[in-house]
């Protein structure tokens, strides 16, 4: 069979390789560039995130500021319209400007910037205004911002700069406190933007953020800085904060119902009218979170003060002249300090107990170590302690000179008491549960028996020279598996006691008590079989096994 003929080369032309146009070359050759400039779409994408963060922060600031300023302007206009004579009417422009300055100063005061009016400096921050600004920033960021770090950074910077600009134009903040406007705005704007961005549907969950932070910390330091048990303890601490807040809210409602007559008398004496009533209502709502945190201090036992020389605690009340504010009529009176209120700190202890039960149900008891118990307890104590410390710092301040220079609770004392009370309740549950697990597994008894059996030198002799026949301390205490004990343990070396001798106690020793047997063997699993001893003689003679079997009929 002949080979197939080769294809003819006559059909090939000299320009066959050059007839393909340059535009028809494969596109894979274009990817051989070492460096490529960034695509314009990526730049516009990042720029859109920055613009979204700026707009959302500016919108939140304008909204929260308008909620505070507009009622003040409306109240002035209504008050000016009720004047009977034209001579009593002040200049409209000056008064409107004054109302705007006061309202803006209150808005800044809610951010932590002191307010100065007529040489009187007010540092008591109305936390209701702070909560309003935080909620406006959260809602705006959730609706309009983008889920990215550039959006968060742009929004935080915008809020801080705008807060500084408002403080500069308001004129209610002195020069030394004007420097506080920028950090206060950065903190408020950064927190609100972070909460809003993390609440978006495409944002990572808190668990994912925790895992990322843990992985980054491990890569940087090589250690697990936040163990899983600590994170679980922090969740238990959040439960304590929720329970404390709910209990304090119920207590404030009870105070308001008990003091409604006093508050009504204050409103009647002031005769504010319907516009003034709206202003009073807004002002009292702004101070309501402060009263809530003071109620937490009252429950903890440290109490709070509304004026120098005053004190409101569950053990006694020392009051004095107070400003004519209807909300202050809800403060606890003398009848709130009695034998029942003296047990109020037990409610804080109960919050720690509930948090410990919440955490323990999410653990595997057989795998929990003592170090895990410590991490969990530390997380339960840390969250309410830090929350109360920061909250009482923000809720305290001054509203004027003299007696009104001391308002609020002592932050360090209150936070220390809350941490101690919560920690006591949580420790009682966690340590009790851990000891119960250890006792059921018999770890305490086994460790104690091993330590008591440890040979000790007598006089100048070493442990190897000690007599082998002397009973050890574990046997004298009556532990069941100790040599020479009464619990049916192994006999002494070189002896073969009978069944009656094994059950009878030794002469001169007290029988083992139930407390020793319970402490050593409080386990639910069956007792393991003893290990065979090669040197121990058999219980029955060997010739019994070699005895001839009885024949039939014998």
mmCIF file of C-alpha atoms in Angstrom, residues 72-448:
data_model
loop_
_atom_site.group_PDB
_atom_site.id
_atom_site.type_symbol
_atom_site.label_atom_id
_atom_site.label_comp_id
_atom_site.label_asym_id
_atom_site.label_seq_id
_atom_site.Cartn_x
_atom_site.Cartn_y
_atom_site.Cartn_z
ATOM 1 C CA UNK A 72 -38.201 77.420 68.930
ATOM 2 C CA UNK A 73 -38.963 79.773 66.026
ATOM 3 C CA UNK A 74 -42.654 78.829 66.044
ATOM 4 C CA UNK A 75 -42.850 79.426 69.780
ATOM 5 C CA UNK A 76 -41.345 82.889 69.344
ATOM 6 C CA UNK A 77 -43.701 83.832 66.526
ATOM 7 C CA UNK A 78 -46.759 82.736 68.479
ATOM 8 C CA UNK A 79 -45.527 84.560 71.581
ATOM 9 C CA UNK A 80 -44.849 87.757 69.631
ATOM 10 C CA UNK A 81 -48.332 87.636 68.082
ATOM 11 C CA UNK A 82 -49.996 87.658 71.516
ATOM 12 C CA UNK A 83 -48.456 90.991 72.554
ATOM 13 C CA UNK A 84 -51.127 93.674 72.901
ATOM 14 C CA UNK A 85 -49.163 96.852 72.167
ATOM 15 C CA UNK A 86 -46.665 97.645 69.476
ATOM 16 C CA UNK A 87 -44.306 99.242 71.975
ATOM 17 C CA UNK A 88 -43.895 95.913 73.788
ATOM 18 C CA UNK A 89 -43.017 94.087 70.581
ATOM 19 C CA UNK A 90 -39.260 93.628 70.194
ATOM 20 C CA UNK A 91 -37.367 93.721 66.939
ATOM 21 C CA UNK A 92 -38.428 90.649 64.973
ATOM 22 C CA UNK A 93 -35.074 90.058 63.325
ATOM 23 C CA UNK A 94 -33.142 90.182 66.584
ATOM 24 C CA UNK A 95 -35.556 87.908 68.413
ATOM 25 C CA UNK A 96 -35.714 85.357 65.622
ATOM 26 C CA UNK A 97 -31.933 85.320 65.497
ATOM 27 C CA UNK A 98 -31.814 84.862 69.277
ATOM 28 C CA UNK A 99 -34.300 81.965 69.136
ATOM 29 C CA UNK A 100 -32.278 80.257 66.411
ATOM 30 C CA UNK A 101 -29.051 80.701 68.397
ATOM 31 C CA UNK A 102 -30.579 79.190 71.538
ATOM 32 C CA UNK A 103 -32.054 76.237 69.650
ATOM 33 C CA UNK A 104 -28.794 75.648 67.802
ATOM 34 C CA UNK A 105 -26.924 75.799 71.107
ATOM 35 C CA UNK A 106 -29.244 73.124 72.509
ATOM 36 C CA UNK A 107 -28.589 70.965 69.432
ATOM 37 C CA UNK A 108 -24.859 71.354 69.958
ATOM 38 C CA UNK A 109 -25.296 70.647 73.666
ATOM 39 C CA UNK A 110 -26.828 67.329 72.726
ATOM 40 C CA UNK A 111 -23.580 66.540 70.892
ATOM 41 C CA UNK A 112 -21.475 67.387 73.937
ATOM 42 C CA UNK A 113 -20.537 70.983 73.084
ATOM 43 C CA UNK A 114 -21.135 73.260 76.139
ATOM 44 C CA UNK A 115 -23.695 76.071 75.868
ATOM 45 C CA UNK A 116 -22.918 79.566 77.174
ATOM 46 C CA UNK A 117 -25.636 82.169 77.713
ATOM 47 C CA UNK A 118 -25.344 85.304 79.904
ATOM 48 C CA UNK A 119 -22.031 84.123 81.394
ATOM 49 C CA UNK A 120 -23.658 80.844 82.459
ATOM 50 C CA UNK A 121 -22.153 77.648 81.058
ATOM 51 C CA UNK A 122 -24.372 74.590 80.713
ATOM 52 C CA UNK A 123 -22.659 71.206 80.310
ATOM 53 C CA UNK A 124 -25.574 68.837 81.008
ATOM 54 C CA UNK A 125 -26.184 67.190 77.630
ATOM 55 C CA UNK A 126 -29.831 66.405 76.803
ATOM 56 C CA UNK A 127 -29.362 62.858 75.560
ATOM 57 C CA UNK A 128 -32.713 62.934 73.772
ATOM 58 C CA UNK A 129 -31.243 65.342 71.204
ATOM 59 C CA UNK A 130 -28.210 63.077 70.850
ATOM 60 C CA UNK A 131 -30.518 60.117 70.251
ATOM 61 C CA UNK A 132 -32.437 62.150 67.645
ATOM 62 C CA UNK A 133 -29.238 63.029 65.747
ATOM 63 C CA UNK A 134 -28.007 59.448 65.953
ATOM 64 C CA UNK A 135 -31.291 58.076 64.630
ATOM 65 C CA UNK A 136 -31.397 60.606 61.766
ATOM 66 C CA UNK A 137 -27.859 59.670 60.721
ATOM 67 C CA UNK A 138 -28.664 55.968 60.974
ATOM 68 C CA UNK A 139 -31.835 56.254 58.863
ATOM 69 C CA UNK A 140 -30.185 58.436 56.219
ATOM 70 C CA UNK A 141 -27.142 56.170 55.896
ATOM 71 C CA UNK A 142 -29.303 53.070 55.651
ATOM 72 C CA UNK A 143 -31.408 54.636 52.901
ATOM 73 C CA UNK A 144 -28.948 56.626 50.799
ATOM 74 C CA UNK A 145 -25.369 55.620 51.631
ATOM 75 C CA UNK A 146 -23.354 52.851 49.991
ATOM 76 C CA UNK A 147 -21.938 49.780 51.703
ATOM 77 C CA UNK A 148 -18.263 50.672 51.579
ATOM 78 C CA UNK A 149 -15.540 52.178 53.703
ATOM 79 C CA UNK A 150 -15.169 55.301 51.503
ATOM 80 C CA UNK A 151 -18.865 56.082 51.991
ATOM 81 C CA UNK A 152 -18.529 55.755 55.770
ATOM 82 C CA UNK A 153 -15.374 57.882 55.901
ATOM 83 C CA UNK A 154 -16.868 60.603 53.708
ATOM 84 C CA UNK A 155 -20.058 60.742 55.757
ATOM 85 C CA UNK A 156 -18.176 60.875 59.060
ATOM 86 C CA UNK A 157 -15.913 63.689 57.893
ATOM 87 C CA UNK A 158 -18.877 65.636 56.479
ATOM 88 C CA UNK A 159 -20.842 65.397 59.722
ATOM 89 C CA UNK A 160 -17.853 66.509 61.798
ATOM 90 C CA UNK A 161 -17.073 69.511 59.572
ATOM 91 C CA UNK A 162 -20.716 70.582 59.418
ATOM 92 C CA UNK A 163 -21.016 70.363 63.210
ATOM 93 C CA UNK A 164 -17.972 72.616 63.565
ATOM 94 C CA UNK A 165 -19.471 75.103 61.090
ATOM 95 C CA UNK A 166 -22.781 75.194 63.000
ATOM 96 C CA UNK A 167 -20.936 75.841 66.273
ATOM 97 C CA UNK A 168 -18.926 78.648 64.683
ATOM 98 C CA UNK A 169 -21.990 80.418 63.247
ATOM 99 C CA UNK A 170 -24.228 79.920 66.301
ATOM 100 C CA UNK A 171 -22.095 81.951 68.681
ATOM 101 C CA UNK A 172 -23.381 80.060 71.729
ATOM 102 C CA UNK A 173 -20.174 78.093 72.187
ATOM 103 C CA UNK A 174 -17.151 79.863 73.701
ATOM 104 C CA UNK A 175 -13.753 79.589 72.105
ATOM 105 C CA UNK A 176 -12.487 76.809 74.368
ATOM 106 C CA UNK A 177 -15.529 74.637 73.742
ATOM 107 C CA UNK A 178 -15.564 75.287 69.987
ATOM 108 C CA UNK A 179 -12.673 72.835 69.707
ATOM 109 C CA UNK A 180 -14.986 70.082 71.000
ATOM 110 C CA UNK A 181 -17.372 70.440 68.056
ATOM 111 C CA UNK A 182 -15.172 68.560 65.570
ATOM 112 C CA UNK A 183 -14.453 65.436 67.697
ATOM 113 C CA UNK A 184 -18.073 65.373 68.912
ATOM 114 C CA UNK A 185 -19.335 65.514 65.332
ATOM 115 C CA UNK A 186 -16.899 62.828 64.215
ATOM 116 C CA UNK A 187 -18.009 60.486 67.006
ATOM 117 C CA UNK A 188 -21.727 61.075 66.433
ATOM 118 C CA UNK A 189 -21.495 60.946 62.660
ATOM 119 C CA UNK A 190 -19.187 57.950 62.596
ATOM 120 C CA UNK A 191 -21.392 55.928 64.928
ATOM 121 C CA UNK A 192 -24.612 56.785 63.085
ATOM 122 C CA UNK A 193 -23.099 56.119 59.661
ATOM 123 C CA UNK A 194 -21.665 52.795 60.808
ATOM 124 C CA UNK A 195 -24.993 51.628 62.228
ATOM 125 C CA UNK A 196 -26.869 52.666 59.103
ATOM 126 C CA UNK A 197 -24.424 51.089 56.649
ATOM 127 C CA UNK A 198 -24.308 47.829 58.595
ATOM 128 C CA UNK A 199 -28.118 47.711 58.544
ATOM 129 C CA UNK A 200 -28.215 47.675 54.733
ATOM 130 C CA UNK A 201 -29.210 44.379 53.060
ATOM 131 C CA UNK A 202 -25.871 43.985 51.271
ATOM 132 C CA UNK A 203 -23.801 44.703 54.404
ATOM 133 C CA UNK A 204 -21.907 41.959 56.279
ATOM 134 C CA UNK A 205 -23.455 40.652 59.477
ATOM 135 C CA UNK A 206 -21.893 41.383 62.887
ATOM 136 C CA UNK A 207 -20.763 37.746 63.083
ATOM 137 C CA UNK A 208 -18.922 38.063 59.777
ATOM 138 C CA UNK A 209 -17.303 41.308 60.903
ATOM 139 C CA UNK A 210 -16.177 39.619 64.101
ATOM 140 C CA UNK A 211 -14.647 36.731 62.160
ATOM 141 C CA UNK A 212 -12.813 39.141 59.855
ATOM 142 C CA UNK A 213 -11.479 41.159 62.778
ATOM 143 C CA UNK A 214 -10.399 37.975 64.533
ATOM 144 C CA UNK A 215 -8.602 36.730 61.434
ATOM 145 C CA UNK A 216 -6.846 40.070 60.973
ATOM 146 C CA UNK A 217 -5.747 40.121 64.608
ATOM 147 C CA UNK A 218 -4.400 36.577 64.338
ATOM 148 C CA UNK A 219 -2.409 37.448 61.215
ATOM 149 C CA UNK A 220 -0.954 40.561 62.832
ATOM 150 C CA UNK A 221 -0.230 39.252 66.330
ATOM 151 C CA UNK A 222 -0.334 35.462 66.008
ATOM 152 C CA UNK A 223 -2.742 35.169 68.956
ATOM 153 C CA UNK A 224 -6.477 34.727 69.317
ATOM 154 C CA UNK A 225 -7.290 38.057 70.949
ATOM 155 C CA UNK A 226 -11.057 37.477 71.104
ATOM 156 C CA UNK A 227 -11.849 33.819 71.888
ATOM 157 C CA UNK A 228 -15.245 32.411 71.044
ATOM 158 C CA UNK A 229 -16.130 32.163 74.736
ATOM 159 C CA UNK A 230 -15.382 35.871 75.193
ATOM 160 C CA UNK A 231 -17.671 36.726 72.284
ATOM 161 C CA UNK A 232 -20.386 34.643 73.877
ATOM 162 C CA UNK A 233 -19.806 36.475 77.160
ATOM 163 C CA UNK A 234 -20.167 39.812 75.358
ATOM 164 C CA UNK A 235 -23.545 38.646 74.099
ATOM 165 C CA UNK A 236 -24.490 37.851 77.683
ATOM 166 C CA UNK A 237 -23.374 41.366 78.661
ATOM 167 C CA UNK A 238 -25.684 42.793 76.001
ATOM 168 C CA UNK A 239 -28.523 40.835 77.635
ATOM 169 C CA UNK A 240 -27.650 42.516 80.952
ATOM 170 C CA UNK A 241 -27.751 45.964 79.319
ATOM 171 C CA UNK A 242 -31.176 45.234 77.814
ATOM 172 C CA UNK A 243 -32.547 44.013 81.143
ATOM 173 C CA UNK A 244 -31.110 47.010 83.029
ATOM 174 C CA UNK A 245 -32.582 49.438 80.518
ATOM 175 C CA UNK A 246 -35.983 47.791 80.677
ATOM 176 C CA UNK A 247 -35.994 47.748 84.481
ATOM 177 C CA UNK A 248 -34.943 51.407 84.644
ATOM 178 C CA UNK A 249 -37.692 52.349 82.164
ATOM 179 C CA UNK A 250 -40.326 50.653 84.326
ATOM 180 C CA UNK A 251 -38.948 52.457 87.364
ATOM 181 C CA UNK A 252 -39.159 55.851 85.593
ATOM 182 C CA UNK A 253 -42.780 55.134 84.629
ATOM 183 C CA UNK A 254 -43.547 54.342 88.278
ATOM 184 C CA UNK A 255 -41.852 57.588 89.393
ATOM 185 C CA UNK A 256 -43.829 59.583 86.814
ATOM 186 C CA UNK A 257 -47.142 58.091 87.944
ATOM 187 C CA UNK A 258 -46.323 58.712 91.594
ATOM 188 C CA UNK A 259 -45.266 62.327 90.943
ATOM 189 C CA UNK A 260 -47.892 63.312 88.405
ATOM 190 C CA UNK A 261 -49.559 65.673 90.887
ATOM 191 C CA UNK A 262 -46.324 67.614 91.441
ATOM 192 C CA UNK A 263 -45.653 67.850 87.704
ATOM 193 C CA UNK A 264 -49.203 69.078 87.106
ATOM 194 C CA UNK A 265 -48.774 71.812 89.732
ATOM 195 C CA UNK A 266 -45.573 73.001 88.017
ATOM 196 C CA UNK A 267 -47.287 73.193 84.613
ATOM 197 C CA UNK A 268 -50.254 75.074 86.091
ATOM 198 C CA UNK A 269 -48.019 77.610 87.806
ATOM 199 C CA UNK A 270 -46.016 78.306 84.633
ATOM 200 C CA UNK A 271 -49.098 78.732 82.369
ATOM 201 C CA UNK A 272 -47.126 78.059 79.191
ATOM 202 C CA UNK A 273 -50.073 77.884 76.786
ATOM 203 C CA UNK A 274 -50.300 75.413 73.981
ATOM 204 C CA UNK A 275 -47.111 76.542 72.282
ATOM 205 C CA UNK A 276 -45.196 76.630 75.533
ATOM 206 C CA UNK A 277 -46.635 73.245 76.371
ATOM 207 C CA UNK A 278 -45.179 71.830 73.139
ATOM 208 C CA UNK A 279 -41.801 73.350 73.969
ATOM 209 C CA UNK A 280 -41.932 71.898 77.485
ATOM 210 C CA UNK A 281 -42.861 68.491 76.097
ATOM 211 C CA UNK A 282 -39.911 68.534 73.668
ATOM 212 C CA UNK A 283 -37.566 69.660 76.457
ATOM 213 C CA UNK A 284 -38.709 66.889 78.770
ATOM 214 C CA UNK A 285 -38.344 64.273 76.038
ATOM 215 C CA UNK A 286 -34.787 65.519 75.554
ATOM 216 C CA UNK A 287 -34.022 64.895 79.236
ATOM 217 C CA UNK A 288 -35.843 61.559 79.480
ATOM 218 C CA UNK A 289 -32.753 59.402 78.623
ATOM 219 C CA UNK A 290 -30.840 61.243 81.374
ATOM 220 C CA UNK A 291 -33.499 60.286 83.909
ATOM 221 C CA UNK A 292 -33.355 56.704 82.597
ATOM 222 C CA UNK A 293 -29.618 56.477 83.335
ATOM 223 C CA UNK A 294 -30.138 58.053 86.761
ATOM 224 C CA UNK A 295 -32.663 55.297 87.468
ATOM 225 C CA UNK A 296 -29.963 52.717 86.654
ATOM 226 C CA UNK A 297 -27.730 54.358 89.274
ATOM 227 C CA UNK A 298 -30.625 54.263 91.749
ATOM 228 C CA UNK A 299 -31.116 50.530 91.165
ATOM 229 C CA UNK A 300 -27.391 49.875 91.611
ATOM 230 C CA UNK A 301 -27.451 51.614 94.996
ATOM 231 C CA UNK A 302 -25.125 54.551 94.303
ATOM 232 C CA UNK A 303 -27.949 56.969 93.539
ATOM 233 C CA UNK A 304 -27.726 60.363 91.865
ATOM 234 C CA UNK A 305 -27.877 64.069 92.689
ATOM 235 C CA UNK A 306 -29.917 66.947 91.237
ATOM 236 C CA UNK A 307 -28.121 69.850 92.812
ATOM 237 C CA UNK A 308 -25.280 70.156 95.276
ATOM 238 C CA UNK A 309 -26.072 68.565 98.634
ATOM 239 C CA UNK A 310 -28.915 66.405 97.297
ATOM 240 C CA UNK A 311 -29.084 62.655 96.948
ATOM 241 C CA UNK A 312 -31.616 60.147 95.659
ATOM 242 C CA UNK A 313 -30.804 56.544 96.651
ATOM 243 C CA UNK A 314 -32.881 53.485 97.598
ATOM 244 C CA UNK A 315 -31.659 53.968 101.183
ATOM 245 C CA UNK A 316 -32.693 57.594 101.608
ATOM 246 C CA UNK A 317 -33.619 60.837 99.835
ATOM 247 C CA UNK A 318 -32.112 64.276 100.467
ATOM 248 C CA UNK A 319 -33.805 66.901 98.309
ATOM 249 C CA UNK A 320 -33.725 70.664 97.989
ATOM 250 C CA UNK A 321 -34.984 73.503 95.762
ATOM 251 C CA UNK A 322 -35.173 72.324 92.146
ATOM 252 C CA UNK A 323 -35.746 74.150 88.841
ATOM 253 C CA UNK A 324 -39.353 74.519 87.684
ATOM 254 C CA UNK A 325 -39.201 71.662 85.195
ATOM 255 C CA UNK A 326 -42.219 69.316 85.157
ATOM 256 C CA UNK A 327 -40.014 66.281 84.563
ATOM 257 C CA UNK A 328 -38.223 66.855 87.871
ATOM 258 C CA UNK A 329 -41.528 66.326 89.643
ATOM 259 C CA UNK A 330 -41.107 62.620 88.851
ATOM 260 C CA UNK A 331 -38.012 62.303 91.063
ATOM 261 C CA UNK A 332 -38.415 59.794 93.921
ATOM 262 C CA UNK A 333 -39.497 61.240 97.228
ATOM 263 C CA UNK A 334 -39.018 60.150 100.820
ATOM 264 C CA UNK A 335 -41.595 57.366 100.503
ATOM 265 C CA UNK A 336 -39.374 55.613 97.924
ATOM 266 C CA UNK A 337 -36.692 54.926 100.539
ATOM 267 C CA UNK A 338 -37.983 52.053 102.693
ATOM 268 C CA UNK A 339 -37.173 48.489 103.689
ATOM 269 C CA UNK A 340 -38.276 47.130 100.299
ATOM 270 C CA UNK A 341 -36.264 49.584 98.164
ATOM 271 C CA UNK A 342 -33.117 48.662 100.103
ATOM 272 C CA UNK A 343 -33.146 45.349 98.187
ATOM 273 C CA UNK A 344 -33.122 47.103 94.798
ATOM 274 C CA UNK A 345 -29.502 46.067 93.988
ATOM 275 C CA UNK A 346 -30.691 42.456 93.966
ATOM 276 C CA UNK A 347 -32.429 43.256 90.677
ATOM 277 C CA UNK A 348 -29.034 44.016 89.154
ATOM 278 C CA UNK A 349 -27.724 40.731 90.563
ATOM 279 C CA UNK A 350 -30.699 38.956 88.996
ATOM 280 C CA UNK A 351 -29.735 40.447 85.607
ATOM 281 C CA UNK A 352 -26.336 38.782 85.976
ATOM 282 C CA UNK A 353 -28.006 35.472 86.838
ATOM 283 C CA UNK A 354 -30.208 35.629 83.726
ATOM 284 C CA UNK A 355 -27.219 36.461 81.518
ATOM 285 C CA UNK A 356 -25.242 33.527 82.943
ATOM 286 C CA UNK A 357 -28.123 31.147 82.266
ATOM 287 C CA UNK A 358 -28.376 32.540 78.732
ATOM 288 C CA UNK A 359 -24.686 31.855 78.147
ATOM 289 C CA UNK A 360 -24.516 28.439 79.834
ATOM 290 C CA UNK A 361 -27.337 27.062 77.689
ATOM 291 C CA UNK A 362 -25.207 27.821 74.623
ATOM 292 C CA UNK A 363 -22.138 25.972 75.915
ATOM 293 C CA UNK A 364 -21.267 22.281 75.908
ATOM 294 C CA UNK A 365 -20.794 21.560 79.628
ATOM 295 C CA UNK A 366 -18.479 18.599 79.082
ATOM 296 C CA UNK A 367 -16.061 20.731 77.040
ATOM 297 C CA UNK A 368 -16.025 23.882 79.189
ATOM 298 C CA UNK A 369 -12.679 24.553 80.863
ATOM 299 C CA UNK A 370 -12.007 26.843 83.791
ATOM 300 C CA UNK A 371 -10.389 29.356 81.453
ATOM 301 C CA UNK A 372 -13.550 29.362 79.317
ATOM 302 C CA UNK A 373 -15.585 30.164 82.405
ATOM 303 C CA UNK A 374 -13.304 33.121 83.101
ATOM 304 C CA UNK A 375 -13.619 34.475 79.559
ATOM 305 C CA UNK A 376 -17.406 34.204 79.652
ATOM 306 C CA UNK A 377 -17.617 35.905 83.040
ATOM 307 C CA UNK A 378 -15.325 38.696 81.864
ATOM 308 C CA UNK A 379 -17.515 39.392 78.850
ATOM 309 C CA UNK A 380 -20.688 39.461 80.941
ATOM 310 C CA UNK A 381 -19.147 41.977 83.353
ATOM 311 C CA UNK A 382 -17.360 44.172 80.783
ATOM 312 C CA UNK A 383 -20.324 45.198 78.610
ATOM 313 C CA UNK A 384 -22.633 46.603 81.337
ATOM 314 C CA UNK A 385 -19.664 48.149 83.154
ATOM 315 C CA UNK A 386 -18.518 50.095 80.085
ATOM 316 C CA UNK A 387 -22.096 50.978 79.125
ATOM 317 C CA UNK A 388 -22.902 52.411 82.543
ATOM 318 C CA UNK A 389 -19.570 54.260 82.750
ATOM 319 C CA UNK A 390 -20.040 56.019 79.409
ATOM 320 C CA UNK A 391 -23.755 56.591 79.969
ATOM 321 C CA UNK A 392 -23.345 58.202 83.388
ATOM 322 C CA UNK A 393 -20.517 60.380 82.048
ATOM 323 C CA UNK A 394 -22.819 61.658 79.302
ATOM 324 C CA UNK A 395 -25.828 62.093 81.603
ATOM 325 C CA UNK A 396 -23.974 64.169 84.221
ATOM 326 C CA UNK A 397 -23.048 67.841 84.087
ATOM 327 C CA UNK A 398 -24.039 71.299 85.276
ATOM 328 C CA UNK A 399 -26.854 73.700 84.374
ATOM 329 C CA UNK A 400 -25.466 76.713 86.180
ATOM 330 C CA UNK A 401 -23.266 77.891 89.040
ATOM 331 C CA UNK A 402 -23.712 77.112 92.730
ATOM 332 C CA UNK A 403 -26.060 74.302 93.644
ATOM 333 C CA UNK A 404 -26.825 73.391 90.033
ATOM 334 C CA UNK A 405 -23.195 72.593 89.258
ATOM 335 C CA UNK A 406 -23.606 68.951 90.325
ATOM 336 C CA UNK A 407 -26.247 66.919 88.506
ATOM 337 C CA UNK A 408 -26.161 63.204 87.785
ATOM 338 C CA UNK A 409 -24.513 60.111 89.236
ATOM 339 C CA UNK A 410 -20.879 59.320 89.965
ATOM 340 C CA UNK A 411 -19.753 57.383 86.863
ATOM 341 C CA UNK A 412 -16.926 55.376 88.444
ATOM 342 C CA UNK A 413 -18.849 54.364 91.562
ATOM 343 C CA UNK A 414 -21.971 53.431 89.620
ATOM 344 C CA UNK A 415 -20.089 51.432 86.983
ATOM 345 C CA UNK A 416 -18.101 49.610 89.678
ATOM 346 C CA UNK A 417 -21.240 48.666 91.608
ATOM 347 C CA UNK A 418 -23.025 47.452 88.474
ATOM 348 C CA UNK A 419 -20.014 45.360 87.438
ATOM 349 C CA UNK A 420 -19.674 43.862 90.917
ATOM 350 C CA UNK A 421 -23.369 43.024 91.245
ATOM 351 C CA UNK A 422 -23.681 41.582 87.756
ATOM 352 C CA UNK A 423 -20.446 39.664 88.209
ATOM 353 C CA UNK A 424 -21.588 38.225 91.515
ATOM 354 C CA UNK A 425 -24.822 36.878 90.085
ATOM 355 C CA UNK A 426 -23.164 35.523 86.955
ATOM 356 C CA UNK A 427 -20.282 33.934 88.888
ATOM 357 C CA UNK A 428 -22.685 32.134 91.214
ATOM 358 C CA UNK A 429 -24.387 30.460 88.243
ATOM 359 C CA UNK A 430 -21.311 29.742 86.115
ATOM 360 C CA UNK A 431 -19.099 28.445 88.904
ATOM 361 C CA UNK A 432 -21.931 26.415 90.383
ATOM 362 C CA UNK A 433 -22.683 24.813 87.021
ATOM 363 C CA UNK A 434 -19.014 24.103 86.356
ATOM 364 C CA UNK A 435 -18.484 22.556 89.803
ATOM 365 C CA UNK A 436 -21.557 20.415 89.279
ATOM 366 C CA UNK A 437 -20.135 19.103 85.996
ATOM 367 C CA UNK A 438 -16.760 18.458 87.580
ATOM 368 C CA UNK A 439 -18.329 16.655 90.528
ATOM 369 C CA UNK A 440 -20.438 14.468 88.254
ATOM 370 C CA UNK A 441 -17.356 13.404 86.331
ATOM 371 C CA UNK A 442 -15.506 12.711 89.579
ATOM 372 C CA UNK A 443 -12.590 14.997 88.801
ATOM 373 C CA UNK A 444 -12.480 16.474 92.289
ATOM 374 C CA UNK A 445 -12.474 13.114 94.004
ATOM 375 C CA UNK A 446 -9.873 11.584 91.678
ATOM 376 C CA UNK A 447 -7.524 14.568 91.981
ATOM 377 C CA UNK A 448 -7.910 14.627 95.746
#
